[in-house]
Amino acid sequence: MMLKSFLRSLRSCRPSLLALSLGLPLLAGCDQKDSPPPPDPSGVTRLEVSCGGRGFLGYHLWGEPGVRVMRWWGRSWVYDPGFVGEAWGGGPGCMSAPERGAVEVYLKRARDGRWVRGWVEAGLVEGAGGSPEFRVLGELKTQAVEEADLPFEHVPDPRAAGGSYLKDRSLPPAPIWLPRAFCLQPGVGWPWGVEPGNQSPYYPPVAPEAPPALYYGYEGDVGDPAFIEYTNGKYSAARAHADSVAGFFAVAPADGPLRVVIYASWRAEWHPLYGRWVRIYPKEPIALRLEGGRLVCEGYRPADWVVEPMPEGFNFPGFLPEENDFDDFNTPYELPAELDPYAGR
């Protein structure tokens, strides 16, 4: 019995640096204190994410009561100060998803005021026939988080007395979710049953009744963004207050190569990047060709797109900052050469 007691004391004791430096026996300077318990990562018990039938993401969450923050792909989306243990809701469109990213919930437990993070990895990948397919790519993981390490902060909203909003500490590169494109093969139906919009009278990308076609889309992020798109040098789409707008387009093989140029700006006055513009385009025109009955697309993947901040003070021609909208009579229908990254190629 005495031997067992001695061995237990060895496991629980930590010799001091002074005792070790003086060459004292192992137990000299032992403080007999247990190590502090590891951080408690519990609180988020289950998180399910999916892509719905109309092309929008959704979630179902279970966990302890407290304050919760939902985040999609590194952007804060929902703040709920009264989480009661179960919640479900929507997120951005499925076309906002990267090839692999995190869907996260940050939970401040009501029982002790400590923060925990729960997340699953998911992404939009190419499925059968090139069609976009949303996949959950891992199991739920959890970890304890110190408040100083949170990727967001809760700050006063200048738009409303007493209001507040979530400000991400890491700002996004663009005011729209970066475009996703998919090379749809013959016989594949339109993703989620949503036919592309293609309504521009200036350059209508002609969508066939069924693929093959390059199917692409993008969505506005938070910050009331405005954007304008030019396809092969011609105006094809424009939106203001686009955080709730999703656009899908399809391009037949005969319309390639495809030169897409998008200008976008944050228009919410509370946003740290208010008034700044960025330019988004593929490094090289997207190539489309048919080979043996199959559509071959090149230059359309996420890594092929460029995001360029425009100089401070830049404003897109025809955009009215005071009205946060485009002037139909003064917005160019052909992209000026000085604004076209493909000019001269």
mmCIF file of N, CA, C and O in Angstrom, residues 127-187:
data_model
loop_
_atom_site.group_PDB
_atom_site.id
_atom_site.type_symbol
_atom_site.label_atom_id
_atom_site.label_comp_id
_atom_site.label_asym_id
_atom_site.label_seq_id
_atom_site.Cartn_x
_atom_site.Cartn_y
_atom_site.Cartn_z
ATOM 1 N N GLY A 127 -19.800 17.233 -59.291
ATOM 2 C CA GLY A 127 -20.365 15.900 -59.204
ATOM 3 C C GLY A 127 -20.456 15.261 -60.584
ATOM 4 O O GLY A 127 -19.737 15.639 -61.516
ATOM 5 N N ALA A 128 -21.363 14.316 -60.709
ATOM 6 C CA ALA A 128 -21.541 13.615 -61.975
ATOM 7 C C ALA A 128 -21.937 14.592 -63.067
ATOM 8 O O ALA A 128 -22.799 15.452 -62.871
ATOM 9 N N GLY A 129 -21.297 14.481 -64.208
ATOM 10 C CA GLY A 129 -21.628 15.333 -65.339
ATOM 11 C C GLY A 129 -21.210 16.774 -65.163
ATOM 12 O O GLY A 129 -21.642 17.643 -65.925
ATOM 13 N N GLY A 130 -20.363 17.053 -64.147
ATOM 14 C CA GLY A 130 -19.908 18.413 -63.918
ATOM 15 C C GLY A 130 -20.847 19.257 -63.097
ATOM 16 O O GLY A 130 -20.559 20.428 -62.825
ATOM 17 N N SER A 131 -21.977 18.711 -62.688
ATOM 18 C CA SER A 131 -22.960 19.491 -61.942
ATOM 19 C C SER A 131 -22.450 19.805 -60.542
ATOM 20 O O SER A 131 -21.795 18.972 -59.912
ATOM 21 N N PRO A 132 -22.739 21.015 -60.020
ATOM 22 C CA PRO A 132 -22.302 21.343 -58.654
ATOM 23 C C PRO A 132 -22.988 20.453 -57.634
ATOM 24 O O PRO A 132 -24.190 20.229 -57.687
ATOM 25 N N GLU A 133 -22.198 19.963 -56.704
ATOM 26 C CA GLU A 133 -22.721 19.064 -55.674
ATOM 27 C C GLU A 133 -22.184 19.513 -54.313
ATOM 28 O O GLU A 133 -20.975 19.619 -54.127
ATOM 29 N N PHE A 134 -23.093 19.787 -53.389
ATOM 30 C CA PHE A 134 -22.694 20.216 -52.055
ATOM 31 C C PHE A 134 -22.413 18.988 -51.201
ATOM 32 O O PHE A 134 -23.248 18.086 -51.100
ATOM 33 N N ARG A 135 -21.239 18.960 -50.585
ATOM 34 C CA ARG A 135 -20.853 17.808 -49.770
ATOM 35 C C ARG A 135 -20.333 18.255 -48.416
ATOM 36 O O ARG A 135 -19.595 19.246 -48.321
ATOM 37 N N VAL A 136 -20.720 17.534 -47.377
ATOM 38 C CA VAL A 136 -20.126 17.699 -46.058
ATOM 39 C C VAL A 136 -18.868 16.836 -46.032
ATOM 40 O O VAL A 136 -18.922 15.635 -46.321
ATOM 41 N N LEU A 137 -17.745 17.445 -45.704
ATOM 42 C CA LEU A 137 -16.446 16.798 -45.889
ATOM 43 C C LEU A 137 -15.778 16.385 -44.583
ATOM 44 O O LEU A 137 -14.592 16.066 -44.569
ATOM 45 N N GLY A 138 -16.515 16.380 -43.489
ATOM 46 C CA GLY A 138 -15.927 15.959 -42.231
ATOM 47 C C GLY A 138 -16.956 15.953 -41.119
ATOM 48 O O GLY A 138 -18.094 16.422 -41.274
ATOM 49 N N GLU A 139 -16.563 15.397 -39.973
ATOM 50 C CA GLU A 139 -17.424 15.337 -38.808
ATOM 51 C C GLU A 139 -17.340 16.646 -38.014
ATOM 52 O O GLU A 139 -16.446 17.463 -38.207
ATOM 53 N N LEU A 140 -18.308 16.824 -37.109
ATOM 54 C CA LEU A 140 -18.302 17.989 -36.226
ATOM 55 C C LEU A 140 -17.052 17.971 -35.339
ATOM 56 O O LEU A 140 -16.712 16.957 -34.738
ATOM 57 N N LYS A 141 -16.397 19.115 -35.251
ATOM 58 C CA LYS A 141 -15.259 19.302 -34.358
ATOM 59 C C LYS A 141 -15.572 20.462 -33.416
ATOM 60 O O LYS A 141 -16.310 21.376 -33.782
ATOM 61 N N THR A 142 -15.003 20.421 -32.215
ATOM 62 C CA THR A 142 -15.238 21.490 -31.249
ATOM 63 C C THR A 142 -13.930 21.867 -30.565
ATOM 64 O O THR A 142 -13.010 21.052 -30.464
ATOM 65 N N GLN A 143 -13.864 23.117 -30.101
ATOM 66 C CA GLN A 143 -12.708 23.568 -29.343
ATOM 67 C C GLN A 143 -13.116 24.744 -28.469
ATOM 68 O O GLN A 143 -14.047 25.491 -28.789
ATOM 69 N N ALA A 144 -12.437 24.896 -27.329
ATOM 70 C CA ALA A 144 -12.641 26.064 -26.477
ATOM 71 C C ALA A 144 -11.924 27.257 -27.096
ATOM 72 O O ALA A 144 -10.865 27.112 -27.705
ATOM 73 N N VAL A 145 -12.518 28.446 -26.951
ATOM 74 C CA VAL A 145 -11.966 29.658 -27.556
ATOM 75 C C VAL A 145 -11.965 30.776 -26.515
ATOM 76 O O VAL A 145 -12.961 30.983 -25.811
ATOM 77 N N GLU A 146 -10.856 31.484 -26.427
ATOM 78 C CA GLU A 146 -10.804 32.665 -25.574
ATOM 79 C C GLU A 146 -11.493 33.833 -26.275
ATOM 80 O O GLU A 146 -11.429 33.955 -27.501
ATOM 81 N N GLU A 147 -12.138 34.682 -25.499
ATOM 82 C CA GLU A 147 -12.881 35.791 -26.093
ATOM 83 C C GLU A 147 -11.972 36.691 -26.932
ATOM 84 O O GLU A 147 -12.378 37.216 -27.973
ATOM 85 N N ALA A 148 -10.734 36.848 -26.516
ATOM 86 C CA ALA A 148 -9.799 37.695 -27.274
ATOM 87 C C ALA A 148 -9.474 37.103 -28.643
ATOM 88 O O ALA A 148 -8.986 37.823 -29.526
ATOM 89 N N ASP A 149 -9.707 35.816 -28.829
ATOM 90 C CA ASP A 149 -9.379 35.151 -30.081
ATOM 91 C C ASP A 149 -10.573 35.009 -31.012
ATOM 92 O O ASP A 149 -10.456 34.364 -32.068
ATOM 93 N N LEU A 150 -11.718 35.562 -30.656
ATOM 94 C CA LEU A 150 -12.890 35.469 -31.526
ATOM 95 C C LEU A 150 -12.618 36.186 -32.847
ATOM 96 O O LEU A 150 -11.988 37.244 -32.866
ATOM 97 N N PRO A 151 -13.087 35.646 -33.984
ATOM 98 C CA PRO A 151 -12.823 36.288 -35.277
ATOM 99 C C PRO A 151 -13.785 37.430 -35.594
ATOM 100 O O PRO A 151 -13.797 37.931 -36.712
ATOM 101 N N PHE A 152 -14.588 37.840 -34.641
ATOM 102 C CA PHE A 152 -15.559 38.916 -34.835
ATOM 103 C C PHE A 152 -15.666 39.712 -33.545
ATOM 104 O O PHE A 152 -15.209 39.279 -32.487
ATOM 105 N N GLU A 153 -16.295 40.874 -33.646
ATOM 106 C CA GLU A 153 -16.609 41.653 -32.458
ATOM 107 C C GLU A 153 -17.992 42.261 -32.616
ATOM 108 O O GLU A 153 -18.450 42.523 -33.736
ATOM 109 N N HIS A 154 -18.643 42.467 -31.487
ATOM 110 C CA HIS A 154 -19.988 43.028 -31.473
ATOM 111 C C HIS A 154 -19.848 44.526 -31.240
ATOM 112 O O HIS A 154 -19.411 44.952 -30.182
ATOM 113 N N VAL A 155 -20.206 45.329 -32.256
ATOM 114 C CA VAL A 155 -19.960 46.766 -32.178
ATOM 115 C C VAL A 155 -21.262 47.535 -32.397
ATOM 116 O O VAL A 155 -22.210 47.019 -32.994
ATOM 117 N N PRO A 156 -21.349 48.770 -31.921
ATOM 118 C CA PRO A 156 -22.551 49.582 -32.125
ATOM 119 C C PRO A 156 -22.794 49.854 -33.604
ATOM 120 O O PRO A 156 -21.865 50.047 -34.384
ATOM 121 N N ASP A 157 -24.048 49.851 -33.984
ATOM 122 C CA ASP A 157 -24.450 50.127 -35.353
ATOM 123 C C ASP A 157 -24.823 51.606 -35.466
ATOM 124 O O ASP A 157 -25.796 52.044 -34.840
ATOM 125 N N PRO A 158 -24.093 52.386 -36.254
ATOM 126 C CA PRO A 158 -24.393 53.816 -36.336
ATOM 127 C C PRO A 158 -25.721 54.124 -37.013
ATOM 128 O O PRO A 158 -26.207 55.243 -36.952
ATOM 129 N N ARG A 159 -26.327 53.115 -37.648
ATOM 130 C CA ARG A 159 -27.589 53.361 -38.337
ATOM 131 C C ARG A 159 -28.765 53.474 -37.391
ATOM 132 O O ARG A 159 -29.810 54.017 -37.752
ATOM 133 N N ALA A 160 -28.641 52.912 -36.175
ATOM 134 C CA ALA A 160 -29.785 52.893 -35.268
ATOM 135 C C ALA A 160 -29.298 53.037 -33.830
ATOM 136 O O ALA A 160 -28.357 52.355 -33.415
ATOM 137 N N ALA A 161 -29.954 53.924 -33.078
ATOM 138 C CA ALA A 161 -29.597 54.113 -31.673
ATOM 139 C C ALA A 161 -29.839 52.818 -30.907
ATOM 140 O O ALA A 161 -30.895 52.220 -30.978
ATOM 141 N N GLY A 162 -28.823 52.380 -30.185
ATOM 142 C CA GLY A 162 -28.938 51.152 -29.420
ATOM 143 C C GLY A 162 -28.729 49.890 -30.230
ATOM 144 O O GLY A 162 -28.721 48.793 -29.670
ATOM 145 N N GLY A 163 -28.554 50.023 -31.541
ATOM 146 C CA GLY A 163 -28.364 48.847 -32.377
ATOM 147 C C GLY A 163 -26.915 48.386 -32.389
ATOM 148 O O GLY A 163 -26.015 49.084 -31.911
ATOM 149 N N SER A 164 -26.685 47.214 -32.926
ATOM 150 C CA SER A 164 -25.332 46.675 -33.007
ATOM 151 C C SER A 164 -25.261 45.696 -34.167
ATOM 152 O O SER A 164 -26.287 45.275 -34.719
ATOM 153 N N TYR A 165 -24.042 45.347 -34.544
ATOM 154 C CA TYR A 165 -23.858 44.359 -35.593
ATOM 155 C C TYR A 165 -22.534 43.642 -35.355
ATOM 156 O O TYR A 165 -21.705 44.071 -34.553
ATOM 157 N N LEU A 166 -22.337 42.524 -36.063
ATOM 158 C CA LEU A 166 -21.107 41.756 -35.962
ATOM 159 C C LEU A 166 -20.107 42.268 -36.988
ATOM 160 O O LEU A 166 -20.417 42.348 -38.179
ATOM 161 N N LYS A 167 -18.924 42.613 -36.522
ATOM 162 C CA LYS A 167 -17.860 43.076 -37.407
ATOM 163 C C LYS A 167 -16.770 42.014 -37.433
ATOM 164 O O LYS A 167 -16.177 41.693 -36.402
ATOM 165 N N ASP A 168 -16.524 41.458 -38.601
ATOM 166 C CA ASP A 168 -15.459 40.468 -38.731
ATOM 167 C C ASP A 168 -14.104 41.159 -38.627
ATOM 168 O O ASP A 168 -13.878 42.209 -39.224
ATOM 169 N N ARG A 169 -13.210 40.558 -37.852
ATOM 170 C CA ARG A 169 -11.875 41.141 -37.692
ATOM 171 C C ARG A 169 -11.058 41.031 -38.974
ATOM 172 O O ARG A 169 -10.198 41.869 -39.251
ATOM 173 N N SER A 170 -11.305 39.987 -39.753
ATOM 174 C CA SER A 170 -10.637 39.819 -41.039
ATOM 175 C C SER A 170 -11.620 40.196 -42.140
ATOM 176 O O SER A 170 -12.661 39.561 -42.292
ATOM 177 N N LEU A 171 -11.322 41.249 -42.881
ATOM 178 C CA LEU A 171 -12.255 41.748 -43.881
ATOM 179 C C LEU A 171 -12.206 40.892 -45.146
ATOM 180 O O LEU A 171 -11.143 40.391 -45.534
ATOM 181 N N PRO A 172 -13.343 40.720 -45.815
ATOM 182 C CA PRO A 172 -13.377 39.903 -47.030
ATOM 183 C C PRO A 172 -12.654 40.598 -48.178
ATOM 184 O O PRO A 172 -12.533 41.824 -48.202
ATOM 185 N N PRO A 173 -12.188 39.824 -49.160
ATOM 186 C CA PRO A 173 -11.460 40.436 -50.279
ATOM 187 C C PRO A 173 -12.356 41.176 -51.257
ATOM 188 O O PRO A 173 -11.882 42.013 -52.018
ATOM 189 N N ALA A 174 -13.651 40.857 -51.260
ATOM 190 C CA ALA A 174 -14.565 41.455 -52.235
ATOM 191 C C ALA A 174 -15.957 41.546 -51.625
ATOM 192 O O ALA A 174 -16.292 40.777 -50.711
ATOM 193 N N PRO A 175 -16.795 42.464 -52.128
ATOM 194 C CA PRO A 175 -18.146 42.598 -51.580
ATOM 195 C C PRO A 175 -19.146 41.594 -52.132
ATOM 196 O O PRO A 175 -20.323 41.645 -51.787
ATOM 197 N N ILE A 176 -18.700 40.714 -53.006
ATOM 198 C CA ILE A 176 -19.545 39.609 -53.454
ATOM 199 C C ILE A 176 -18.791 38.312 -53.197
ATOM 200 O O ILE A 176 -17.567 38.287 -53.115
ATOM 201 N N TRP A 177 -19.558 37.236 -53.027
ATOM 202 C CA TRP A 177 -18.908 35.934 -52.954
ATOM 203 C C TRP A 177 -18.296 35.657 -54.319
ATOM 204 O O TRP A 177 -18.923 35.888 -55.366
ATOM 205 N N LEU A 178 -17.089 35.167 -54.351
ATOM 206 C CA LEU A 178 -16.408 34.980 -55.622
ATOM 207 C C LEU A 178 -17.164 33.985 -56.498
ATOM 208 O O LEU A 178 -17.743 33.013 -56.012
ATOM 209 N N PRO A 179 -17.159 34.223 -57.808
ATOM 210 C CA PRO A 179 -17.948 33.377 -58.708
ATOM 211 C C PRO A 179 -17.525 31.911 -58.652
ATOM 212 O O PRO A 179 -16.346 31.592 -58.485
ATOM 213 N N ARG A 180 -18.505 31.049 -58.789
ATOM 214 C CA ARG A 180 -18.264 29.618 -58.976
ATOM 215 C C ARG A 180 -18.807 29.236 -60.341
ATOM 216 O O ARG A 180 -19.878 29.707 -60.750
ATOM 217 N N ALA A 181 -18.103 28.398 -61.054
ATOM 218 C CA ALA A 181 -18.509 27.982 -62.396
ATOM 219 C C ALA A 181 -18.390 26.467 -62.519
ATOM 220 O O ALA A 181 -17.534 25.844 -61.872
ATOM 221 N N PHE A 182 -19.265 25.890 -63.353
ATOM 222 C CA PHE A 182 -19.298 24.441 -63.522
ATOM 223 C C PHE A 182 -19.520 24.106 -64.987
ATOM 224 O O PHE A 182 -20.310 24.758 -65.679
ATOM 225 N N CYS A 183 -18.788 23.103 -65.428
ATOM 226 C CA CYS A 183 -18.790 22.681 -66.823
ATOM 227 C C CYS A 183 -19.800 21.544 -66.980
ATOM 228 O O CYS A 183 -19.483 20.369 -66.767
ATOM 229 N N LEU A 184 -21.048 21.897 -67.340
ATOM 230 C CA LEU A 184 -22.132 20.911 -67.386
ATOM 231 C C LEU A 184 -22.103 20.137 -68.699
ATOM 232 O O LEU A 184 -22.033 20.727 -69.782
ATOM 233 N N GLN A 185 -22.208 18.834 -68.578
ATOM 234 C CA GLN A 185 -22.152 17.954 -69.736
ATOM 235 C C GLN A 185 -23.550 17.684 -70.304
ATOM 236 O O GLN A 185 -24.563 17.955 -69.654
ATOM 237 N N PRO A 186 -23.621 17.178 -71.529
ATOM 238 C CA PRO A 186 -24.928 16.880 -72.131
ATOM 239 C C PRO A 186 -25.764 15.964 -71.244
ATOM 240 O O PRO A 186 -25.244 15.030 -70.631
ATOM 241 N N GLY A 187 -27.056 16.286 -71.157
ATOM 242 C CA GLY A 187 -27.975 15.457 -70.388
ATOM 243 C C GLY A 187 -28.076 15.794 -68.919
ATOM 244 O O GLY A 187 -28.897 15.218 -68.206
#
